[in-house]
Short mmCIF file of N, CA and C in Angstrom, two decimals:
data_model
loop_
_atom_site.label_atom_id
_atom_site.label_comp_id
_atom_site.label_asym_id
_atom_site.label_seq_id
_atom_site.Cartn_x
_atom_site.Cartn_y
_atom_site.Cartn_z
N UNK W 266 206.00 -73.02 -19.12
CA UNK W 266 205.08 -74.08 -19.47
C UNK W 266 205.82 -75.16 -20.24
N UNK W 267 205.31 -76.37 -20.12
CA UNK W 267 205.89 -77.51 -20.82
C UNK W 267 205.07 -77.79 -22.07
N UNK W 268 205.74 -78.16 -23.14
CA UNK W 268 205.05 -78.54 -24.36
C UNK W 268 204.67 -80.01 -24.27
N UNK W 269 203.39 -80.30 -24.37
CA UNK W 269 202.91 -81.68 -24.34
C UNK W 269 202.84 -82.25 -25.75
N UNK W 270 202.26 -81.48 -26.66
CA UNK W 270 202.05 -81.99 -28.01
C UNK W 270 201.88 -80.84 -28.99
N UNK W 271 202.31 -81.07 -30.22
CA UNK W 271 201.99 -80.16 -31.31
C UNK W 271 201.14 -80.93 -32.31
N UNK W 272 200.16 -80.25 -32.85
CA UNK W 272 199.24 -80.87 -33.80
C UNK W 272 199.26 -80.04 -35.08
N UNK W 273 199.86 -80.56 -36.16
CA UNK W 273 199.83 -79.82 -37.42
C UNK W 273 198.38 -79.77 -37.93
N UNK W 274 198.03 -78.64 -38.52
CA UNK W 274 196.67 -78.45 -38.99
C UNK W 274 196.68 -77.49 -40.16
N UNK W 275 196.01 -77.85 -41.24
CA UNK W 275 195.90 -76.98 -42.40
C UNK W 275 194.48 -76.47 -42.51
N UNK W 276 194.37 -75.18 -42.77
CA UNK W 276 193.05 -74.58 -42.95
C UNK W 276 193.20 -73.35 -43.84
N UNK W 277 192.34 -73.25 -44.82
CA UNK W 277 192.29 -72.07 -45.69
C UNK W 277 193.66 -71.75 -46.28
N UNK W 278 194.34 -72.78 -46.78
CA UNK W 278 195.67 -72.66 -47.41
C UNK W 278 196.76 -72.16 -46.47
N UNK W 279 196.59 -72.33 -45.18
CA UNK W 279 197.61 -71.96 -44.20
C UNK W 279 197.98 -73.19 -43.38
N UNK W 280 199.24 -73.25 -42.99
CA UNK W 280 199.72 -74.33 -42.13
C UNK W 280 199.81 -73.82 -40.70
N UNK W 281 198.99 -74.36 -39.85
CA UNK W 281 198.96 -74.00 -38.44
C UNK W 281 199.61 -75.10 -37.61
N UNK W 282 199.95 -74.74 -36.40
CA UNK W 282 200.41 -75.71 -35.42
C UNK W 282 199.64 -75.43 -34.14
N UNK W 283 198.90 -76.42 -33.68
CA UNK W 283 198.18 -76.30 -32.42
C UNK W 283 199.10 -76.84 -31.34
N UNK W 284 199.41 -76.04 -30.35
CA UNK W 284 200.32 -76.46 -29.27
C UNK W 284 199.53 -76.64 -27.98
N UNK W 285 199.76 -77.79 -27.36
CA UNK W 285 199.17 -78.09 -26.06
C UNK W 285 200.28 -77.93 -25.03
N UNK W 286 200.11 -76.95 -24.16
CA UNK W 286 201.11 -76.60 -23.16
C UNK W 286 200.51 -76.78 -21.77
N UNK W 287 201.35 -77.06 -20.79
CA UNK W 287 200.82 -77.25 -19.44
C UNK W 287 201.87 -76.91 -18.40
N UNK W 288 201.38 -76.65 -17.20
CA UNK W 288 202.22 -76.62 -16.01
C UNK W 288 201.41 -77.28 -14.90
N UNK W 289 201.78 -77.07 -13.66
CA UNK W 289 201.11 -77.77 -12.56
C UNK W 289 199.63 -77.42 -12.42
N UNK W 290 199.25 -76.23 -12.86
CA UNK W 290 197.90 -75.73 -12.58
C UNK W 290 197.09 -75.37 -13.81
N UNK W 291 197.70 -75.38 -15.01
CA UNK W 291 197.02 -74.86 -16.20
C UNK W 291 197.34 -75.74 -17.41
N UNK W 292 196.32 -75.94 -18.25
CA UNK W 292 196.52 -76.51 -19.58
C UNK W 292 196.11 -75.42 -20.57
N UNK W 293 197.01 -75.08 -21.48
CA UNK W 293 196.77 -74.06 -22.51
C UNK W 293 196.84 -74.71 -23.88
N UNK W 294 195.94 -74.30 -24.77
CA UNK W 294 195.98 -74.74 -26.16
C UNK W 294 195.98 -73.48 -27.01
N UNK W 295 197.00 -73.35 -27.87
CA UNK W 295 197.20 -72.12 -28.64
C UNK W 295 197.51 -72.49 -30.09
N UNK W 296 196.90 -71.77 -31.03
CA UNK W 296 197.20 -71.94 -32.45
C UNK W 296 198.37 -71.04 -32.83
N UNK W 297 199.32 -71.61 -33.58
CA UNK W 297 200.46 -70.85 -34.08
C UNK W 297 200.50 -70.92 -35.59
N UNK W 298 201.03 -69.88 -36.21
CA UNK W 298 201.31 -69.87 -37.64
C UNK W 298 202.67 -69.19 -37.80
N UNK W 299 203.55 -69.80 -38.54
CA UNK W 299 204.92 -69.28 -38.71
C UNK W 299 205.60 -69.02 -37.36
N UNK W 300 205.38 -69.92 -36.42
CA UNK W 300 206.01 -69.87 -35.10
C UNK W 300 205.58 -68.68 -34.24
N UNK W 301 204.44 -68.07 -34.58
CA UNK W 301 203.87 -66.97 -33.81
C UNK W 301 202.41 -67.29 -33.52
N UNK W 302 201.87 -66.80 -32.40
CA UNK W 302 200.45 -67.03 -32.15
C UNK W 302 199.60 -66.56 -33.33
N UNK W 303 198.65 -67.39 -33.74
CA UNK W 303 197.81 -67.08 -34.90
C UNK W 303 196.79 -65.99 -34.60
N UNK W 304 196.39 -65.90 -33.34
CA UNK W 304 195.44 -64.87 -32.93
C UNK W 304 195.59 -64.64 -31.43
N UNK W 305 194.72 -63.85 -30.88
CA UNK W 305 194.82 -63.53 -29.46
C UNK W 305 194.09 -64.49 -28.54
N UNK W 306 193.50 -65.52 -29.11
CA UNK W 306 192.73 -66.47 -28.30
C UNK W 306 193.62 -67.56 -27.73
N UNK W 307 193.32 -67.94 -26.50
CA UNK W 307 193.95 -69.06 -25.81
C UNK W 307 192.83 -69.89 -25.21
N UNK W 308 192.87 -71.16 -25.40
CA UNK W 308 191.90 -72.05 -24.76
C UNK W 308 192.60 -72.63 -23.54
N UNK W 309 192.02 -72.41 -22.37
CA UNK W 309 192.72 -72.70 -21.13
C UNK W 309 191.79 -73.34 -20.10
N UNK W 310 192.37 -74.27 -19.34
CA UNK W 310 191.69 -74.85 -18.19
C UNK W 310 192.63 -74.71 -17.00
N UNK W 311 192.11 -74.17 -15.90
CA UNK W 311 192.89 -74.09 -14.67
C UNK W 311 192.56 -75.31 -13.83
N UNK W 312 193.60 -75.97 -13.36
CA UNK W 312 193.48 -77.24 -12.66
C UNK W 312 193.60 -77.01 -11.15
N UNK W 313 192.72 -77.61 -10.35
CA UNK W 313 192.87 -77.50 -8.89
C UNK W 313 194.18 -78.12 -8.42
N UNK W 314 194.69 -77.63 -7.32
CA UNK W 314 195.97 -78.14 -6.78
C UNK W 314 195.93 -79.64 -6.53
N UNK W 315 194.79 -80.17 -6.18
CA UNK W 315 194.68 -81.60 -5.83
C UNK W 315 194.74 -82.52 -7.05
N UNK W 316 194.71 -81.96 -8.26
CA UNK W 316 194.69 -82.76 -9.48
C UNK W 316 196.01 -82.57 -10.23
N UNK W 317 196.56 -83.66 -10.71
CA UNK W 317 197.79 -83.62 -11.51
C UNK W 317 197.42 -83.28 -12.95
N UNK W 318 197.85 -82.12 -13.43
CA UNK W 318 197.52 -81.69 -14.79
C UNK W 318 197.98 -82.70 -15.83
N UNK W 319 199.13 -83.30 -15.62
CA UNK W 319 199.65 -84.29 -16.58
C UNK W 319 198.68 -85.45 -16.77
N UNK W 320 197.98 -85.82 -15.71
CA UNK W 320 197.06 -86.95 -15.80
C UNK W 320 195.86 -86.64 -16.70
N UNK W 321 195.59 -85.37 -16.95
CA UNK W 321 194.46 -84.98 -17.80
C UNK W 321 194.83 -84.83 -19.26
N UNK W 322 196.11 -84.82 -19.58
CA UNK W 322 196.54 -84.47 -20.93
C UNK W 322 196.08 -85.45 -22.00
N UNK W 323 195.90 -86.70 -21.67
CA UNK W 323 195.46 -87.69 -22.65
C UNK W 323 193.94 -87.85 -22.66
N UNK W 324 193.26 -87.09 -21.83
CA UNK W 324 191.81 -87.25 -21.70
C UNK W 324 191.13 -85.90 -21.82
N UNK W 325 189.87 -85.92 -21.49
CA UNK W 325 189.12 -84.67 -21.40
C UNK W 325 189.89 -83.74 -20.48
N UNK W 326 190.04 -82.49 -20.74
CA UNK W 326 189.37 -81.64 -21.72
C UNK W 326 190.21 -81.30 -22.94
N UNK W 327 191.37 -81.93 -23.12
CA UNK W 327 192.29 -81.51 -24.18
C UNK W 327 191.68 -81.59 -25.57
N UNK W 328 191.04 -82.68 -25.98
CA UNK W 328 190.46 -82.69 -27.34
C UNK W 328 189.45 -81.57 -27.57
N UNK W 329 188.66 -81.25 -26.55
CA UNK W 329 187.71 -80.15 -26.68
C UNK W 329 188.41 -78.81 -26.81
N UNK W 330 189.49 -78.63 -26.08
CA UNK W 330 190.26 -77.38 -26.18
C UNK W 330 190.89 -77.23 -27.55
N UNK W 331 191.38 -78.33 -28.11
CA UNK W 331 191.97 -78.30 -29.45
C UNK W 331 190.90 -77.89 -30.47
N UNK W 332 189.72 -78.47 -30.37
CA UNK W 332 188.64 -78.12 -31.30
C UNK W 332 188.21 -76.66 -31.13
N UNK W 333 188.15 -76.19 -29.90
CA UNK W 333 187.79 -74.78 -29.66
C UNK W 333 188.84 -73.85 -30.26
N UNK W 334 190.10 -74.25 -30.17
CA UNK W 334 191.19 -73.46 -30.73
C UNK W 334 191.06 -73.39 -32.25
N UNK W 335 190.79 -74.52 -32.88
CA UNK W 335 190.60 -74.55 -34.33
C UNK W 335 189.38 -73.71 -34.72
N UNK W 336 188.31 -73.82 -33.95
CA UNK W 336 187.10 -73.06 -34.25
C UNK W 336 187.34 -71.56 -34.19
N UNK W 337 188.21 -71.11 -33.30
CA UNK W 337 188.49 -69.67 -33.23
C UNK W 337 189.11 -69.18 -34.53
N UNK W 338 189.87 -70.05 -35.20
CA UNK W 338 190.45 -69.71 -36.50
C UNK W 338 189.38 -69.78 -37.58
N UNK W 339 188.66 -70.90 -37.65
CA UNK W 339 187.68 -71.12 -38.72
C UNK W 339 186.56 -70.09 -38.68
N UNK W 340 186.16 -69.67 -37.49
CA UNK W 340 185.08 -68.71 -37.35
C UNK W 340 185.56 -67.26 -37.33
N UNK W 341 186.87 -67.09 -37.51
CA UNK W 341 187.48 -65.75 -37.57
C UNK W 341 187.08 -64.89 -36.37
N UNK W 342 187.12 -65.49 -35.20
CA UNK W 342 186.72 -64.78 -33.98
C UNK W 342 187.64 -63.61 -33.66
N UNK W 343 188.94 -63.77 -33.91
CA UNK W 343 189.87 -62.69 -33.61
C UNK W 343 189.63 -61.50 -34.52
N UNK W 344 189.36 -61.77 -35.80
CA UNK W 344 189.07 -60.69 -36.73
C UNK W 344 187.82 -59.93 -36.31
N UNK W 345 186.79 -60.66 -35.89
CA UNK W 345 185.56 -60.01 -35.44
C UNK W 345 185.80 -59.18 -34.18
N UNK W 346 186.55 -59.73 -33.24
CA UNK W 346 186.86 -58.98 -32.02
C UNK W 346 187.72 -57.76 -32.33
N UNK W 347 188.64 -57.89 -33.26
CA UNK W 347 189.49 -56.75 -33.65
C UNK W 347 188.65 -55.61 -34.19
N UNK W 348 187.62 -55.93 -34.97
CA UNK W 348 186.73 -54.88 -35.48
C UNK W 348 185.98 -54.19 -34.34
N UNK W 349 185.54 -54.96 -33.38
CA UNK W 349 184.84 -54.38 -32.22
C UNK W 349 185.79 -53.48 -31.44
N UNK W 350 187.03 -53.94 -31.26
CA UNK W 350 188.01 -53.14 -30.51
C UNK W 350 188.34 -51.86 -31.26
N UNK W 351 188.41 -51.92 -32.59
CA UNK W 351 188.67 -50.70 -33.37
C UNK W 351 187.54 -49.70 -33.17
N UNK W 352 186.30 -50.18 -33.16
CA UNK W 352 185.16 -49.30 -32.94
C UNK W 352 185.14 -48.71 -31.55
N UNK W 353 185.65 -49.44 -30.58
CA UNK W 353 185.68 -48.96 -29.20
C UNK W 353 186.70 -47.84 -29.02
N UNK W 354 187.70 -47.81 -29.87
CA UNK W 354 188.73 -46.75 -29.77
C UNK W 354 188.21 -45.42 -30.30
N UNK W 355 187.28 -45.48 -31.24
CA UNK W 355 186.81 -44.26 -31.90
C UNK W 355 185.95 -43.42 -30.98
#
């Protein structure tokens, strides 16, 4: 995947980096902390072959994906899912 943009973001005394990555068919937005994925969530859009993914990078849906990525951190979705997964193992 190609890196389109990094967006520095601070939340809850942590420094995150939101990375917008793409290839011919997919746009991925992932939150990183200390150069590692911050959680297991990825915000992704799969692009039809007839559409150039690069042409979408400055427009919809990227800003919405960035906000969804931030929301996964702010709402502690990974922590909640981790608790559910722990219960499923028992």
